[in-house]
Coordinates of C-alpha atoms in Angstrom, one line a residue:
Chain A
M1 CA -19.6 -41.0 -7.1
S2 CA -20.1 -38.8 -4.1
H3 CA -17.3 -37.6 -1.8
L4 CA -18.2 -38.1 1.8
S5 CA -16.9 -35.6 4.4
P6 CA -15.6 -36.7 7.8
D7 CA -18.8 -35.5 9.5
Q8 CA -20.9 -37.4 7.0
I9 CA -18.8 -40.5 7.7
W10 CA -19.2 -40.2 11.4
H11 CA -22.9 -39.8 11.0
L12 CA -23.1 -42.9 8.8
L13 CA -21.1 -44.9 11.4
T14 CA -23.8 -44.2 14.0
K15 CA -26.0 -46.6 11.9
V16 CA -23.6 -49.5 12.5
A17 CA -24.8 -51.3 15.6
D18 CA -23.1 -53.8 17.8
P19 CA -24.6 -57.1 16.6
E20 CA -24.9 -58.4 20.1
I21 CA -26.3 -55.1 21.5
P22 CA -28.3 -53.7 18.6
M23 CA -29.4 -50.6 20.4
V24 CA -25.9 -49.3 20.7
S25 CA -23.8 -48.0 17.8
I26 CA -20.1 -48.6 17.3
V27 CA -19.6 -44.9 17.7
D28 CA -21.4 -44.9 21.1
L29 CA -19.2 -47.9 22.1
G30 CA -16.1 -45.9 21.4
I31 CA -14.9 -48.4 18.8
V32 CA -14.4 -45.7 16.1
R33 CA -11.3 -43.8 17.0
Q34 CA -10.4 -41.8 13.9
V35 CA -11.9 -41.0 10.5
G36 CA -9.5 -39.8 7.8
L37 CA -9.4 -39.1 4.1
Q38 CA -6.5 -39.8 1.8
G39 CA -7.7 -38.4 -1.6
N40 CA -10.6 -40.7 -2.5
K41 CA -9.7 -43.3 0.2
I42 CA -11.4 -43.3 3.5
I43 CA -9.2 -44.6 6.3
L44 CA -10.9 -45.6 9.5
I45 CA -9.1 -46.5 12.8
L46 CA -11.2 -48.8 15.0
T47 CA -10.2 -50.3 18.3
P48 CA -11.4 -53.7 19.6
T49 CA -13.4 -53.8 22.8
F50 CA -12.2 -57.3 23.7
S51 CA -9.4 -58.8 21.6
A52 CA -11.2 -62.0 20.9
C53 CA -14.7 -60.5 20.2
P54 CA -16.0 -62.4 17.2
A55 CA -18.3 -59.5 16.3
L56 CA -15.3 -57.4 15.2
H57 CA -15.0 -59.1 11.8
W58 CA -18.7 -58.6 11.3
I59 CA -18.5 -54.9 12.3
E60 CA -15.6 -54.3 9.9
A61 CA -17.6 -55.8 7.0
Q62 CA -20.7 -53.8 7.9
V63 CA -18.7 -50.6 8.0
I64 CA -17.1 -51.1 4.6
D65 CA -20.4 -52.2 3.1
L66 CA -22.3 -49.2 4.4
L67 CA -19.7 -46.6 3.3
R68 CA -19.4 -48.2 -0.2
Q69 CA -23.1 -48.1 -0.6
S70 CA -23.1 -44.5 0.4
G71 CA -20.7 -43.7 -2.4
A72 CA -17.2 -44.2 -1.0
A73 CA -14.7 -45.3 -3.6
E74 CA -12.3 -47.0 -1.3
V75 CA -12.5 -47.9 2.4
E76 CA -9.6 -49.1 4.6
V77 CA -10.2 -50.2 8.2
R78 CA -7.2 -50.4 10.5
W79 CA -7.4 -51.8 14.0
S80 CA -5.4 -50.0 16.7
L81 CA -4.6 -51.2 20.2
T82 CA -3.1 -47.8 21.3
P83 CA -4.6 -46.9 23.7
P84 CA -6.4 -50.1 24.6
W85 CA -10.2 -49.8 24.6
S86 CA -11.7 -48.7 27.9
S87 CA -15.3 -49.1 29.0
D88 CA -15.0 -45.5 30.2
W89 CA -15.4 -44.6 26.5
L90 CA -19.1 -45.7 26.5
T91 CA -21.1 -42.5 25.8
P92 CA -24.1 -41.5 28.1
Q93 CA -26.4 -42.7 25.2
A94 CA -24.8 -46.1 25.2
R95 CA -25.2 -46.3 29.0
Q96 CA -28.9 -45.4 28.8
A97 CA -29.5 -47.8 26.0
L98 CA -27.9 -50.6 27.9
T99 CA -29.9 -49.9 31.0
R100 CA -33.1 -49.9 29.0
V101 CA -32.5 -53.4 27.8
G102 CA -31.5 -54.8 31.2
I103 CA -27.8 -54.6 31.0
A104 CA -26.1 -52.7 33.9
P105 CA -23.6 -50.3 32.4
P106 CA -20.0 -50.4 33.8
P107 CA -18.9 -47.7 36.4
R108 CA -16.2 -45.2 35.3
H109 CA -12.9 -46.5 36.5
D110 CA -10.2 -44.2 35.3
G111 CA -7.8 -47.1 35.0
R112 CA -8.4 -48.4 38.5
L113 CA -10.3 -51.5 37.6
E114 CA -9.8 -53.3 40.9
V115 CA -11.4 -50.4 42.8
A116 CA -14.3 -50.3 40.3
L117 CA -14.9 -54.0 40.8
E118 CA -15.5 -53.4 44.5
Q119 CA -18.5 -51.1 43.9
P120 CA -22.1 -52.3 44.3
V121 CA -23.9 -53.0 41.1
S122 CA -27.3 -51.4 40.5
C123 CA -30.1 -53.5 39.1
P124 CA -31.1 -52.0 35.7
Y125 CA -34.7 -52.9 36.3
C126 CA -35.4 -51.6 39.8
S127 CA -32.2 -49.7 40.7
S128 CA -31.6 -51.7 43.9
T129 CA -28.0 -52.4 44.9
N130 CA -29.1 -55.6 46.7
T131 CA -27.5 -57.5 43.8
Q132 CA -25.1 -60.4 43.6
M133 CA -22.6 -61.5 41.0
K134 CA -23.4 -65.0 39.7
N135 CA -20.7 -65.3 37.1
D136 CA -17.9 -63.0 36.0
F137 CA -18.3 -64.5 32.6
G138 CA -21.4 -64.4 30.4
P139 CA -22.9 -65.1 27.0
T140 CA -20.4 -62.7 25.4
L141 CA -16.9 -61.6 26.4
C142 CA -18.2 -58.2 27.5
R143 CA -21.0 -59.3 29.9
A144 CA -21.2 -60.8 33.4
I145 CA -24.3 -62.3 35.0
Y146 CA -25.9 -60.9 38.1
Y147 CA -29.0 -61.4 40.2
C148 CA -31.2 -58.9 42.0
H149 CA -32.5 -60.0 45.4
D150 CA -35.1 -57.2 45.5
C151 CA -37.0 -57.7 42.2
H152 CA -35.8 -61.3 41.8
Q153 CA -34.6 -60.9 38.2
P154 CA -31.3 -62.0 36.7
F155 CA -29.6 -59.3 34.6
E156 CA -26.4 -58.8 32.7
R157 CA -23.6 -56.4 33.4
F158 CA -21.3 -54.8 30.9
K159 CA -17.9 -55.6 32.3
P160 CA -15.7 -52.7 33.3
I161 CA -12.4 -52.9 31.4
Chain B
M1 CA 15.8 -54.3 12.1
K2 CA 18.9 -56.6 11.9
T3 CA 18.0 -60.2 10.9
T4 CA 19.4 -61.7 14.2
L5 CA 17.3 -59.3 16.3
Q6 CA 14.2 -59.9 14.1
N7 CA 14.6 -63.7 14.4
A8 CA 15.0 -63.4 18.2
L9 CA 11.8 -61.3 18.4
A10 CA 10.0 -63.6 16.1
D11 CA 10.9 -66.6 18.3
Y12 CA 9.6 -64.8 21.4
L13 CA 6.3 -63.8 19.7
L14 CA 5.8 -67.4 18.4
A15 CA 6.3 -68.8 21.9
M16 CA 3.8 -66.4 23.4
A17 CA 1.3 -67.1 20.7
D18 CA 1.7 -70.9 20.9
D19 CA 1.3 -70.8 24.7
E20 CA -2.0 -69.0 24.4
L21 CA -3.3 -71.1 21.5
I22 CA -2.7 -74.5 23.1
L23 CA -3.9 -73.3 26.5
G24 CA -7.1 -71.9 24.8
H25 CA -7.6 -75.2 23.1
R26 CA -7.4 -77.1 26.4
D27 CA -9.8 -74.6 28.0
S28 CA -12.3 -75.2 25.2
E29 CA -12.3 -79.0 26.0
W30 CA -14.4 -78.2 29.1
C31 CA -17.2 -76.9 26.8
G32 CA -20.2 -79.2 27.5
Y33 CA -18.3 -81.1 30.3
A34 CA -17.8 -78.5 33.1
P35 CA -19.2 -79.5 36.5
I36 CA -21.7 -76.6 36.6
L37 CA -23.2 -74.4 33.9
E38 CA -21.5 -71.2 35.1
E39 CA -18.1 -72.8 34.8
D40 CA -18.9 -74.1 31.3
I41 CA -19.6 -70.5 30.3
A42 CA -16.5 -69.3 32.2
F43 CA -14.2 -71.8 30.5
A44 CA -15.7 -71.0 27.1
N45 CA -14.9 -67.3 27.8
L46 CA -11.3 -68.1 29.0
A47 CA -10.8 -70.3 25.8
L48 CA -12.0 -67.5 23.5
D49 CA -9.9 -64.9 25.3
E50 CA -6.8 -67.0 25.1
I51 CA -7.3 -67.8 21.4
G52 CA -7.9 -64.1 20.8
H53 CA -4.6 -63.3 22.5
A54 CA -2.9 -65.9 20.5
S55 CA -4.3 -64.2 17.4
L56 CA -2.9 -60.8 18.5
W57 CA 0.7 -62.3 18.9
Y58 CA 0.5 -64.2 15.6
T59 CA -0.6 -60.9 13.9
L60 CA 2.5 -59.1 15.4
L61 CA 4.6 -62.0 14.1
A62 CA 3.1 -61.7 10.7
E63 CA 3.8 -57.9 10.6
L64 CA 7.4 -58.5 11.7
R65 CA 7.9 -61.2 9.1
R66 CA 6.0 -59.2 6.4
E67 CA 3.6 -62.1 5.9
D68 CA -0.1 -61.6 5.2
P69 CA -1.8 -61.1 8.6
Q70 CA -5.1 -62.5 7.3
T71 CA -3.7 -65.9 6.6
Y72 CA -0.4 -66.3 8.5
A73 CA -1.9 -67.4 11.8
D74 CA -4.0 -70.1 10.1
Q75 CA -0.9 -71.4 8.3
L76 CA 1.0 -71.6 11.6
V77 CA -1.8 -73.0 13.7
F78 CA -3.2 -75.6 11.3
F79 CA -0.2 -76.8 9.3
R80 CA 2.8 -77.0 11.6
Q81 CA 3.9 -80.3 13.1
A82 CA 4.2 -80.7 16.9
R83 CA 8.0 -80.3 16.8
E84 CA 7.6 -76.9 15.3
Y85 CA 5.4 -75.6 18.1
R86 CA 7.1 -73.5 20.8
N87 CA 4.6 -73.7 23.7
I88 CA 5.6 -74.9 27.1
Q89 CA 4.6 -78.4 28.0
M90 CA 2.4 -77.3 30.9
V91 CA -0.3 -76.0 28.6
E92 CA -0.4 -79.0 26.3
L93 CA -1.2 -81.5 29.2
P94 CA -4.7 -82.9 29.0
P95 CA -7.5 -81.3 31.1
G96 CA -7.3 -83.9 33.9
D97 CA -9.8 -83.2 36.7
W98 CA -11.3 -79.8 37.6
A99 CA -8.7 -79.1 40.2
F100 CA -5.9 -79.8 37.6
S101 CA -7.3 -77.5 34.9
M102 CA -8.1 -74.7 37.4
L103 CA -4.6 -74.8 38.9
R104 CA -2.9 -75.0 35.5
Q105 CA -4.9 -72.0 34.4
Y106 CA -4.1 -70.2 37.7
L107 CA -0.3 -70.8 37.4
F108 CA -0.3 -69.5 33.8
D109 CA -2.6 -66.6 34.6
A110 CA -0.2 -65.5 37.4
F111 CA 2.6 -65.7 34.9
E112 CA 0.6 -63.5 32.5
Q113 CA 0.1 -60.9 35.2
V114 CA 3.9 -60.5 35.7
H115 CA 4.9 -61.0 32.1
L116 CA 2.4 -58.7 30.5
S117 CA 3.0 -56.0 33.2
A118 CA 6.7 -56.1 32.2
L119 CA 6.0 -56.1 28.5
R120 CA 3.9 -52.9 28.8
Q121 CA 7.4 -51.2 29.1
S122 CA 8.7 -52.9 26.0
R123 CA 10.6 -50.6 23.7
Y124 CA 9.1 -52.5 20.7
A125 CA 5.9 -50.4 20.5
P126 CA 3.6 -53.1 19.0
V127 CA 4.4 -55.5 21.9
A128 CA 3.9 -52.8 24.5
S129 CA 0.4 -51.9 23.0
A130 CA -0.7 -55.5 22.7
A131 CA 0.5 -56.3 26.3
A132 CA -1.5 -53.4 27.7
K133 CA -4.6 -54.6 25.9
V134 CA -4.3 -58.2 26.9
L135 CA -3.5 -57.3 30.5
T136 CA -6.9 -55.6 30.9
E137 CA -8.7 -58.8 30.0
E138 CA -6.4 -61.1 31.9
L139 CA -7.4 -59.5 35.2
Y140 CA -10.7 -61.4 35.0
H141 CA -8.9 -64.6 34.4
Y142 CA -6.7 -64.2 37.4
R143 CA -9.6 -63.3 39.7
H144 CA -11.5 -66.3 38.6
T145 CA -8.9 -68.9 38.8
S146 CA -7.3 -67.7 42.0
A147 CA -10.8 -67.7 43.6
W148 CA -11.3 -71.3 42.5
V149 CA -7.9 -72.6 43.6
R150 CA -8.6 -71.1 47.0
R151 CA -12.2 -72.5 47.2
L152 CA -11.0 -76.0 46.3
A153 CA -7.8 -76.0 48.4
L154 CA -9.7 -74.8 51.5
G155 CA -12.9 -76.7 50.7
T156 CA -13.6 -80.3 51.6
D157 CA -11.0 -83.0 52.4
D158 CA -11.6 -84.4 48.9
S159 CA -11.2 -81.0 47.1
H160 CA -8.1 -80.2 49.1
M161 CA -6.6 -83.6 48.2
R162 CA -7.3 -83.2 44.5
M163 CA -5.8 -79.7 44.5
Q164 CA -2.7 -80.9 46.3
K165 CA -2.4 -83.8 43.8
A166 CA -2.8 -81.2 41.0
L167 CA 0.0 -79.1 42.4
D168 CA 2.3 -82.1 42.8
A169 CA 1.6 -83.0 39.1
L170 CA 2.0 -79.5 37.7
W171 CA 5.0 -78.1 39.7
P172 CA 7.7 -79.9 37.7
Y173 CA 6.4 -78.2 34.5
V174 CA 6.6 -74.6 36.0
A175 CA 10.4 -74.3 35.5
Q176 CA 10.0 -74.3 31.8
L177 CA 8.3 -70.9 31.9
F178 CA 11.6 -69.4 33.1
V179 CA 14.0 -71.0 30.7
P180 CA 15.8 -68.1 28.9
F181 CA 15.4 -68.0 25.1
T182 CA 18.6 -68.6 23.1
D183 CA 18.9 -65.1 21.8
E184 CA 17.4 -63.3 24.8
P185 CA 20.5 -61.1 25.3
L186 CA 19.7 -59.4 21.9
L187 CA 16.2 -58.6 23.0
L188 CA 17.3 -57.5 26.4
Q189 CA 19.8 -55.1 24.9
E190 CA 17.1 -53.4 22.9
G191 CA 14.8 -53.3 25.9
Y192 CA 12.2 -55.4 24.1
V193 CA 11.6 -58.0 26.9
P194 CA 12.2 -58.5 30.6
T195 CA 14.7 -61.2 31.8
R196 CA 13.3 -64.7 32.6
S197 CA 15.0 -64.6 36.0
E198 CA 13.1 -61.3 36.8
L199 CA 9.9 -62.9 35.8
E200 CA 10.7 -66.0 37.9
S201 CA 11.2 -64.0 41.1
Q202 CA 8.1 -61.9 40.5
W203 CA 6.1 -65.0 39.8
N204 CA 7.4 -66.8 42.9
A205 CA 6.6 -63.7 45.0
K206 CA 3.1 -63.8 43.8
V207 CA 2.3 -67.5 43.7
T208 CA 4.2 -69.0 46.7
P209 CA 2.5 -67.0 49.5
F210 CA -0.9 -67.6 47.7
L211 CA -0.4 -71.4 47.6
Q212 CA 0.7 -71.3 51.3
E213 CA -2.5 -69.4 52.2
C214 CA -4.3 -72.2 50.5
A215 CA -2.7 -74.6 52.9
L216 CA -1.0 -76.4 50.0
S217 CA 2.5 -77.9 50.3
L218 CA 4.9 -76.7 47.7
P219 CA 6.7 -79.6 46.0
Q220 CA 10.4 -79.6 45.5
P221 CA 11.4 -77.5 42.4
S222 CA 12.2 -79.5 39.4
P223 CA 15.8 -79.6 38.3
T224 CA 14.9 -80.3 34.7
R225 CA 14.4 -77.4 32.4
Y226 CA 13.2 -78.4 28.9
A227 CA 13.7 -76.2 25.9
R228 CA 10.5 -75.1 24.1
D229 CA 11.0 -77.4 21.1
Q230 CA 10.6 -80.4 23.4
H231 CA 7.1 -81.6 23.8
T232 CA 5.2 -84.4 25.5
P233 CA 3.3 -87.0 23.4
H234 CA 0.1 -85.1 24.3
L235 CA 0.8 -82.3 21.8
K236 CA 0.7 -84.6 18.8
V237 CA -2.7 -86.0 19.9
L238 CA -4.1 -82.5 20.5
L239 CA -2.9 -81.2 17.1
A240 CA -4.3 -84.3 15.3
E241 CA -7.7 -83.3 16.5
M242 CA -7.3 -79.5 16.2
Q243 CA -5.9 -79.6 12.7
S244 CA -8.0 -82.4 11.3
V245 CA -10.6 -80.4 9.5
A246 CA -8.2 -77.8 8.0
R247 CA -6.0 -80.6 6.8
L248 CA -8.9 -82.4 5.0
E249 CA -9.2 -79.5 2.7
P250 CA -6.2 -77.1 2.8
G251 CA -7.0 -73.7 1.3
A252 CA -10.7 -74.0 2.2
V253 CA -12.3 -71.0 3.8

């Protein structure tokens, strides 16, 4: 049985992808808050992006599976709401990956969500800001639906929160 | 924590959770029936959010009561009778027409804005954290439903008439939001919750001018203030459907 170091654990967690956005890892999403060791037991503190996100159960199971397969004796996942997840925690890698698949990343808001929501949204395909919100709600809790009047394509937008 | 305080807090958490759950269920009833595709999607999101919020409050209740958080919510949701539920009557009313559902959601969303903002200051840390989280998500609800209420109220003669009818029908139920809990003084003493009268003035300050901007006439306030253990006949019907599958095979996963 191998003993994993915190660095090794963090590295392994970059292999757990968001099931809805497979090119972004849970580390890049800012879901993983803390990695700790208590003797042989790994204690992970994760935070939910959206409280009702159905992918969270799946993510927890994936994390435990992966670490067990990598030799962990015992893994405990704790969900924390303090502080609440912010889309500001998306890493630059996450933002680039989102743009590449046609999802506009959220602007940084520093807690001032209403201000962020006034800003024009850039089309992830052609970068135009001649875009229009079609629906503040989309196929998942984290995405809204937009349309670009320049390249005439619909696209999704990761909701600032 | 003293038993009396714990019971008071448990009652409060149960009420919050039940409000969210029943409202979420009503929201979900638009799935497949909304007037346009975008709103079908929107109501599905609202429903999922509300049920997720209910789950958060049920989990806090489980932790307070030292019950298993993995199973306690399901026990409460699928195996209680209507008389054991502690939601307000407004959320258990059937969907009605589009104006009715949208206004009902708006009135509750406005309440969540003032209630959750206050609960962020709760001296009971788990409540403060959960409230902060839920509030970030609720902003999208409030934006959506207030926009729709305005759009319908200031739209055509028909949409305005329906929105006014909805307001006339819903207004008598609003008072129940502000009925103080029996053991509220215990919770207030500890700084766990705001007072209902504080919430009522904040809610009125938010909602009344908005409805007036929408050219809607405010009905007379209702003198009747029901306790949360008093339900309309609609709740039994809702639960019969919602609980039917779980009750067929209790213990199934």
